[in-house]
């Protein structure tokens, strides 16, 4: 048994923006020879297995096992952003019990089909808002490493939520004349972060369940034995140094998309890879992009969970049309409040017209890297932001929830790789921003996008910071396994 590969249990939070990077990390670790038990909720588990060619996937990752636990919600529950507190609460009650039982079963090797090649798990890698894993790990004496799927900067801000409350920076009130005042109680961000840039939960009253949830999760996750981040040192070095004051081990291993591609170079392609997408991609947009001039298209996507009003959609539509630039726009069926896409004018939902192309979901990584795409109008979710930085594509940021406002401020004022359009949604502003980005781009933005794209690629190559950090993570997990094996032999 001592010669067997380490077995790691991985537990993402059940939304796409969290599942996707966790799955990429799981594939990297599995490629390194580890056994992976990837634990989704039943709901997410069924969607993922419905979107992949499982036999092809397992032929490339034979040490991979998809497992699931109930989330405690009914099959009919929407599991959308409007009911996120119900999901939080249910997972941390029902889900915690089921996850504990699953870990006990794995420790006893009851659920392992092949006990000759699989051994009991040596550690858990859990999402940064799945602190139930900390409770289970402490009880069952299994080390837990936390994976925060936000930027290092936003992670650092979350660790200061209590201080923000004490300094009376929370709640952030809309219309407050001091909303553009600087937040001075977070080291390294004193000169750049404004009140309007704080995470959306900072608008909550201090006794609001959402704010209480994130305070609890952030506090509990300090007990983890290490912190994994999907970023790279050249992008967020000052903040990463600060995070070492909380965790002795910080593994910055991003951009994970580029790291996984680099690690799998030379491996046979998978017929239907496990991308972590929970929606079916409409690949017809690639053929449309193939017919467009280089750097002419603005790609528009507001991610997998953001919702908008009909009026907001119309303002973006008119702004895009008036800009005169061809656009590829992702309009999910659940993007719009109320009636969904059925409540929108027919010309918006027409798949193609003389100015643009509309799809319900796009192969985003491929789109961002396409030669026809010259800019990205984004909600500033961290996955989207990092994917854009990786290919050197400038952004227009329209953030709404969670970490997005912090990210957009970094994009515009720290990294200088795009424009920040937060708290504004009218057709004239959209038109102006698109024209500035696509026609009269700031020279500093052009230089910065190229610089960080090169640094991102360099970080995942041999000798790069992320390459070294993933190697260190792999080495540390092997050490955990060795210590466990030594204890068994005594």
XYZ file of C-alpha atoms in Angstrom:
490
model
C 0.000 0.000 0.000
C 2.860 2.394 0.730
C 3.785 2.430 -2.954
C 0.309 3.441 -4.088
C -0.403 6.944 -5.317
C -2.010 9.499 -2.969
C -5.804 9.659 -2.973
C -7.250 13.187 -2.764
C -10.916 14.085 -2.205
C -11.985 17.313 -3.918
C -15.108 19.273 -2.980
C -16.187 22.270 -5.109
C -19.029 24.659 -4.329
C -21.875 23.678 -6.708
C -21.922 26.528 -9.233
C -20.056 26.674 -12.534
C -17.544 29.360 -11.579
C -16.343 27.153 -8.717
C -16.677 23.694 -10.287
C -14.702 24.610 -13.414
C -11.353 25.590 -11.817
C -11.601 22.780 -9.243
C -12.086 20.273 -12.056
C -9.061 21.634 -13.924
C -6.943 21.302 -10.782
C -8.253 17.747 -10.319
C -7.172 16.886 -13.865
C -3.692 18.320 -13.257
C -3.298 16.249 -10.072
C -4.683 13.126 -11.743
C -2.250 13.598 -14.635
C 0.521 13.628 -11.997
C -0.604 10.150 -10.954
C -2.918 10.921 -8.040
C -6.222 9.158 -7.393
C -9.009 11.744 -7.360
C -12.473 11.442 -5.804
C -14.322 14.469 -7.204
C -17.404 15.087 -5.066
C -20.237 17.150 -6.547
C -23.796 17.552 -5.400
C -26.167 15.118 -7.122
C -27.546 17.975 -9.242
C -24.140 19.071 -10.590
C -22.920 15.468 -10.871
C -25.732 14.557 -13.287
C -25.122 17.646 -15.440
C -21.370 17.046 -15.747
C -21.736 13.371 -16.619
C -24.337 14.321 -19.204
C -21.876 16.700 -20.880
C -18.812 14.468 -21.199
C -17.728 11.294 -22.910
C -16.999 9.471 -19.660
C -15.144 6.506 -21.169
C -12.858 8.810 -23.174
C -12.262 11.000 -20.132
C -11.436 8.055 -17.865
C -9.097 6.575 -20.478
C -6.949 9.696 -20.114
C -7.525 10.039 -16.356
C -7.851 6.438 -15.086
C -7.325 7.546 -11.486
C -10.422 9.745 -11.524
C -13.725 8.975 -9.829
C -16.895 11.131 -9.899
C -18.882 10.879 -6.658
C -21.865 12.837 -5.373
C -23.821 13.791 -2.288
C -27.309 15.340 -1.936
C -27.525 19.108 -1.463
C -30.717 18.742 0.564
C -32.899 20.645 -1.914
C -35.796 19.267 -3.938
C -35.229 18.358 -7.624
C -37.531 21.251 -8.603
C -35.502 23.870 -6.709
C -34.048 26.487 -9.142
C -30.612 26.620 -7.483
C -30.059 30.088 -8.930
C -28.616 33.327 -7.582
C -31.960 34.396 -6.100
C -32.003 31.345 -3.817
C -28.303 31.120 -3.039
C -28.820 31.440 0.737
C -31.044 28.351 0.673
C -28.277 26.473 -1.130
C -25.649 27.690 1.370
C -27.797 26.662 4.336
C -28.810 23.280 2.952
C -25.283 22.248 1.966
C -23.888 23.188 5.352
C -26.490 21.063 7.127
C -27.569 18.108 4.972
C -24.472 18.218 2.771
C -22.118 18.200 5.734
C -23.641 15.016 7.160
C -23.530 13.265 3.789
C -19.965 14.383 3.082
C -18.840 13.102 6.495
C -20.436 9.724 5.800
C -18.775 9.594 2.377
C -15.329 10.334 3.824
C -15.778 7.667 6.497
C -16.730 5.185 3.775
C -13.647 6.117 1.731
C -11.414 5.834 4.792
C -12.747 2.327 5.313
C -12.345 1.759 1.558
C -15.976 0.635 1.325
C -16.760 2.661 -1.824
C -13.561 1.832 -3.710
C -14.032 -0.518 -6.653
C -10.343 -1.391 -6.834
C -8.735 -1.566 -3.388
C -5.545 -2.900 -4.934
C -4.767 0.409 -6.641
C -6.773 2.855 -4.502
C -6.061 3.597 -0.876
C -7.884 5.689 1.728
C -7.736 9.471 1.085
C -4.817 11.382 2.583
C -6.276 14.894 2.297
C -9.209 17.006 1.146
C -9.063 19.983 -1.204
C -12.217 22.020 -0.575
C -13.675 25.183 -2.029
C -13.126 28.290 0.068
C -16.839 28.522 0.921
C -17.238 24.827 1.762
C -15.997 25.053 5.340
C -18.028 21.953 6.176
C -14.912 20.149 4.931
C -12.897 21.774 7.731
C -15.311 20.412 10.341
C -15.176 16.941 8.803
C -11.403 17.073 8.410
C -10.843 18.084 12.034
C -13.156 15.333 13.299
C -11.644 12.609 11.115
C -8.057 13.905 11.320
C -7.636 14.536 7.592
C -5.733 17.642 6.421
C -7.789 20.131 4.412
C -6.333 22.509 1.839
C -8.631 25.334 0.770
C -9.006 26.431 -2.856
C -10.311 29.978 -3.160
C -11.707 30.447 -6.664
C -11.472 34.248 -6.396
C -8.473 36.430 -7.179
C -5.822 36.793 -4.495
C -6.899 40.417 -4.134
C -10.542 39.591 -3.503
C -9.552 36.776 -1.150
C -7.493 39.315 0.811
C -10.482 41.679 0.941
C -12.711 38.886 2.312
C -10.231 38.292 5.118
C -10.861 41.911 6.152
C -14.658 41.726 6.343
C -14.629 41.928 10.130
C -12.288 44.910 10.042
C -14.523 46.604 7.459
C -17.454 46.186 9.857
C -15.424 47.559 12.761
C -14.364 50.548 10.632
C -18.036 51.101 9.674
C -17.271 50.646 5.983
C -20.120 48.082 5.913
C -22.860 48.444 4.857
C -21.964 50.340 1.676
C -25.007 52.483 0.947
C -26.042 53.271 -2.640
C -26.113 57.000 -3.303
C -23.824 57.756 -0.371
C -21.692 60.774 -1.215
C -18.643 58.949 0.164
C -19.042 55.916 -2.102
C -15.934 56.964 -4.057
C -13.912 57.392 -0.881
C -10.898 55.132 -0.448
C -11.009 52.133 1.873
C -7.854 52.519 3.947
C -7.966 49.529 6.316
C -6.786 46.842 3.846
C -2.981 46.743 3.425
C -1.695 47.122 -0.176
C -5.070 48.470 -1.357
C -5.243 51.744 0.612
C -4.665 53.910 -2.450
C -6.829 52.112 -4.999
C -9.896 50.384 -3.516
C -13.001 52.577 -3.137
C -16.173 51.770 -1.230
C -17.998 51.167 -4.517
C -15.373 48.515 -5.372
C -16.047 46.315 -2.335
C -17.728 42.907 -2.830
C -21.501 43.038 -3.233
C -22.067 41.432 0.179
C -20.705 44.645 1.703
C -24.027 46.268 0.822
C -25.711 43.975 3.366
C -26.564 45.014 6.887
C -24.195 43.433 9.403
C -26.860 40.985 10.596
C -27.785 39.826 7.069
C -27.517 36.023 6.563
C -25.327 36.370 3.449
C -22.745 38.535 5.192
C -22.802 36.246 8.236
C -22.252 33.239 5.982
C -19.148 34.697 4.337
C -17.760 35.856 7.676
C -18.133 32.334 9.049
C -16.701 30.649 5.959
C -13.684 32.965 5.805
C -12.951 32.530 9.510
C -13.210 28.735 9.393
C -11.071 28.423 6.298
C -8.159 30.014 8.160
C -7.826 26.598 9.820
C -6.889 24.960 6.500
C -3.325 23.687 6.141
C -2.753 25.613 2.945
C -4.301 27.971 0.371
C -4.564 27.331 -3.377
C -5.256 30.243 -5.748
C -5.925 30.337 -9.474
C -3.603 33.261 -10.160
C 0.075 33.848 -10.855
C 2.716 35.691 -8.897
C 3.549 38.349 -11.485
C -0.087 39.465 -11.467
C -0.736 39.754 -7.711
C 2.632 39.507 -5.964
C 2.077 42.143 -3.205
C -1.246 40.569 -2.148
C 0.156 37.029 -2.288
C 2.909 38.112 0.105
C 0.236 39.417 2.488
C -1.671 36.125 2.367
C 1.403 34.365 3.739
C 0.582 36.116 7.034
C -2.505 33.859 7.245
C -1.265 30.663 5.582
C 2.258 29.297 5.813
C 1.670 27.595 2.461
C 0.151 29.532 -0.447
C 0.093 27.795 -3.826
C -0.535 30.160 -6.758
C -1.000 27.791 -9.690
C -2.798 29.808 -12.358
C -3.864 30.408 -14.961
C -5.226 26.871 -14.529
C -6.485 26.719 -18.111
C -2.956 27.371 -19.384
C -1.363 25.117 -16.752
C -3.597 22.175 -17.654
C -2.926 22.685 -21.366
C 0.809 22.785 -20.723
C 0.745 19.693 -18.499
C -1.323 17.698 -21.019
C 0.790 18.673 -24.031
C 1.422 15.524 -26.026
C -1.458 13.566 -24.476
C -4.185 12.178 -26.760
C -7.180 14.554 -27.141
C -10.419 13.692 -25.309
C -13.569 13.297 -27.430
C -15.712 15.286 -24.960
C -13.466 16.762 -22.252
C -14.792 17.596 -18.789
C -14.631 21.380 -19.139
C -16.732 22.095 -16.069
C -19.326 23.807 -18.250
C -22.813 23.166 -16.920
C -24.434 24.389 -20.153
C -24.380 23.147 -23.733
C -22.092 25.237 -25.932
C -23.342 26.614 -29.238
C -20.315 26.180 -31.484
C -21.954 27.794 -34.531
C -20.506 31.087 -33.306
C -16.991 29.901 -34.213
C -17.958 29.639 -37.890
C -19.420 33.163 -37.654
C -16.188 34.464 -36.077
C -14.182 32.819 -38.856
C -15.880 35.198 -41.318
C -15.052 38.380 -39.376
C -11.969 40.606 -39.821
C -9.133 40.310 -37.297
C -9.684 42.077 -33.959
C -13.051 43.461 -35.132
C -15.508 41.674 -32.789
C -16.482 42.608 -29.249
C -17.398 39.497 -27.273
C -20.132 40.020 -24.660
C -20.859 37.614 -21.820
C -22.072 38.183 -18.270
C -21.206 34.734 -16.950
C -23.245 31.835 -15.671
C -25.238 33.321 -12.772
C -25.690 37.100 -13.224
C -29.244 38.192 -14.038
C -30.368 41.462 -15.633
C -33.529 43.419 -16.270
C -35.133 43.732 -19.697
C -34.290 47.446 -19.726
C -30.628 46.762 -19.003
C -30.465 44.263 -21.850
C -32.007 46.820 -24.212
C -29.497 49.487 -23.197
C -26.619 47.145 -23.944
C -28.246 46.144 -27.232
C -28.639 49.734 -28.442
C -25.145 50.642 -27.237
C -23.615 47.731 -29.139
C -25.593 48.489 -32.300
C -24.715 52.192 -32.139
C -21.022 51.423 -31.701
C -20.986 50.002 -35.203
C -18.822 47.076 -34.089
C -19.738 43.447 -34.807
C -20.471 41.581 -31.592
C -20.884 38.046 -30.317
C -23.269 38.076 -27.342
C -24.086 35.261 -24.920
C -27.713 35.572 -23.744
C -28.528 32.672 -21.447
C -32.171 31.552 -21.197
C -32.111 32.624 -17.549
C -30.177 35.892 -18.027
C -33.247 38.144 -17.823
C -35.509 38.668 -14.821
C -39.096 37.501 -15.125
C -39.999 36.308 -18.602
C -36.451 35.442 -19.612
C -35.555 35.779 -23.300
C -39.256 35.545 -24.231
C -39.644 39.083 -22.937
C -37.003 40.504 -25.284
C -37.548 41.996 -28.751
C -37.232 39.482 -31.573
C -34.283 41.260 -33.174
C -32.147 40.630 -30.079
C -32.867 36.911 -29.960
C -32.387 36.375 -33.694
C -29.258 34.182 -33.842
C -27.671 36.296 -36.519
C -28.053 39.726 -38.053
C -25.890 42.173 -39.923
C -24.223 43.498 -36.771
C -23.937 40.595 -34.388
C -24.468 36.999 -33.393
C -26.358 35.754 -30.315
C -25.934 32.361 -28.645
C -27.223 30.876 -25.389
C -23.713 29.730 -24.373
C -20.323 29.890 -26.075
C -17.025 27.966 -25.904
C -15.525 30.969 -24.144
C -11.853 30.008 -23.950
C -11.837 29.328 -27.687
C -13.751 32.527 -28.424
C -11.398 34.728 -26.404
C -8.401 33.298 -28.259
C -9.998 33.722 -31.703
C -8.194 36.133 -34.017
C -11.449 37.967 -34.858
C -12.088 38.996 -31.242
C -10.609 42.330 -30.198
C -12.271 42.977 -26.847
C -14.378 41.460 -24.068
C -17.391 43.095 -22.407
C -17.544 41.078 -19.195
C -19.159 40.784 -15.767
C -15.643 40.472 -14.320
C -16.033 37.029 -12.777
C -12.581 35.723 -11.906
C -12.511 32.853 -14.419
C -13.485 35.192 -17.261
C -11.043 37.880 -16.137
C -8.107 35.476 -15.939
C -8.988 33.806 -19.253
C -8.985 37.222 -20.922
C -5.677 38.242 -19.325
C -4.107 34.951 -20.428
C -4.755 35.633 -24.128
C -4.007 39.360 -23.935
C -7.544 40.560 -24.605
C -8.566 43.976 -23.186
C -11.814 44.183 -21.211
C -14.764 46.437 -20.515
C -15.954 45.529 -17.018
C -19.573 45.693 -15.901
C -19.509 43.968 -12.491
C -22.557 43.223 -10.365
C -22.082 40.619 -7.635
C -19.701 38.891 -5.223
C -16.032 39.458 -6.213
C -16.674 41.152 -9.541
C -16.348 44.779 -8.401
C -12.954 44.116 -6.837
C -11.792 42.416 -10.033
C -12.953 45.257 -12.261
C -11.047 47.794 -10.178
C -7.899 45.696 -10.499
C -8.414 45.419 -14.262
C -8.715 49.174 -14.758
C -6.472 50.700 -12.091
C -3.887 48.137 -10.983
C -3.165 45.919 -13.985
C -4.376 48.447 -16.601
C -5.768 45.795 -18.935
C -9.234 47.281 -19.461
C -11.928 49.790 -18.598
C -14.279 49.836 -15.600
C -17.938 50.596 -16.378
C -19.385 49.643 -12.973
C -22.600 51.263 -11.725
C -23.430 52.555 -15.214
C -25.735 51.001 -17.764
C -26.961 53.290 -20.503
C -26.615 52.998 -24.258
C -24.418 56.078 -24.690
C -21.872 54.811 -22.122
C -21.843 51.339 -23.671
C -21.314 52.807 -27.150
C -18.540 55.108 -25.922
C -16.716 52.348 -24.021
C -16.856 49.932 -26.970
C -15.530 52.591 -29.345
C -12.706 53.534 -26.969
C -11.660 49.912 -26.502
C -11.952 48.875 -30.145
C -10.895 52.077 -31.938
C -8.914 54.360 -29.661
C -7.363 51.964 -27.184
C -5.077 53.489 -24.589
C -1.433 52.668 -25.339
C -0.851 51.635 -21.725
C -3.716 49.117 -21.922
C -2.266 47.646 -25.119
C 1.161 47.274 -23.516
C -0.226 45.850 -20.277
C -2.408 43.214 -21.950
C 0.577 41.973 -23.944
C 2.852 42.021 -20.896
C 0.530 40.057 -18.626
C -0.380 37.566 -21.352
C 3.314 36.779 -21.773
C 3.837 36.541 -18.014
C 0.807 34.253 -17.661
C 2.192 31.833 -20.242
C 5.670 32.028 -18.744
C 4.332 31.195 -15.270
C 3.053 27.748 -16.310
C 6.136 26.716 -18.247
C 8.976 24.765 -16.636
C 10.712 27.019 -14.127
C 7.785 29.455 -13.975
C 6.156 30.385 -10.671
C 2.930 28.422 -11.185
C 4.819 25.408 -12.541
C 6.982 25.418 -9.405
C 3.987 25.918 -7.117
C 1.966 23.024 -8.582
C 5.093 20.885 -8.216
C 5.328 21.986 -4.587
C 1.643 21.171 -3.987
C 2.133 17.708 -5.478
C 5.253 17.176 -3.362
C 3.472 18.311 -0.168
C 0.523 15.980 -0.774
C 2.936 13.087 -1.327
C 4.564 14.005 2.004
C 1.148 13.873 3.723
C 0.669 10.394 2.265
C 4.156 9.302 3.355
C 3.525 10.459 6.920
C 0.249 8.539 6.913
C 2.006 5.413 5.610
C 4.714 5.746 8.282
C 2.064 5.914 11.009
C 0.445 2.731 9.654
C 3.723 0.830 9.682
C 4.463 1.632 13.329
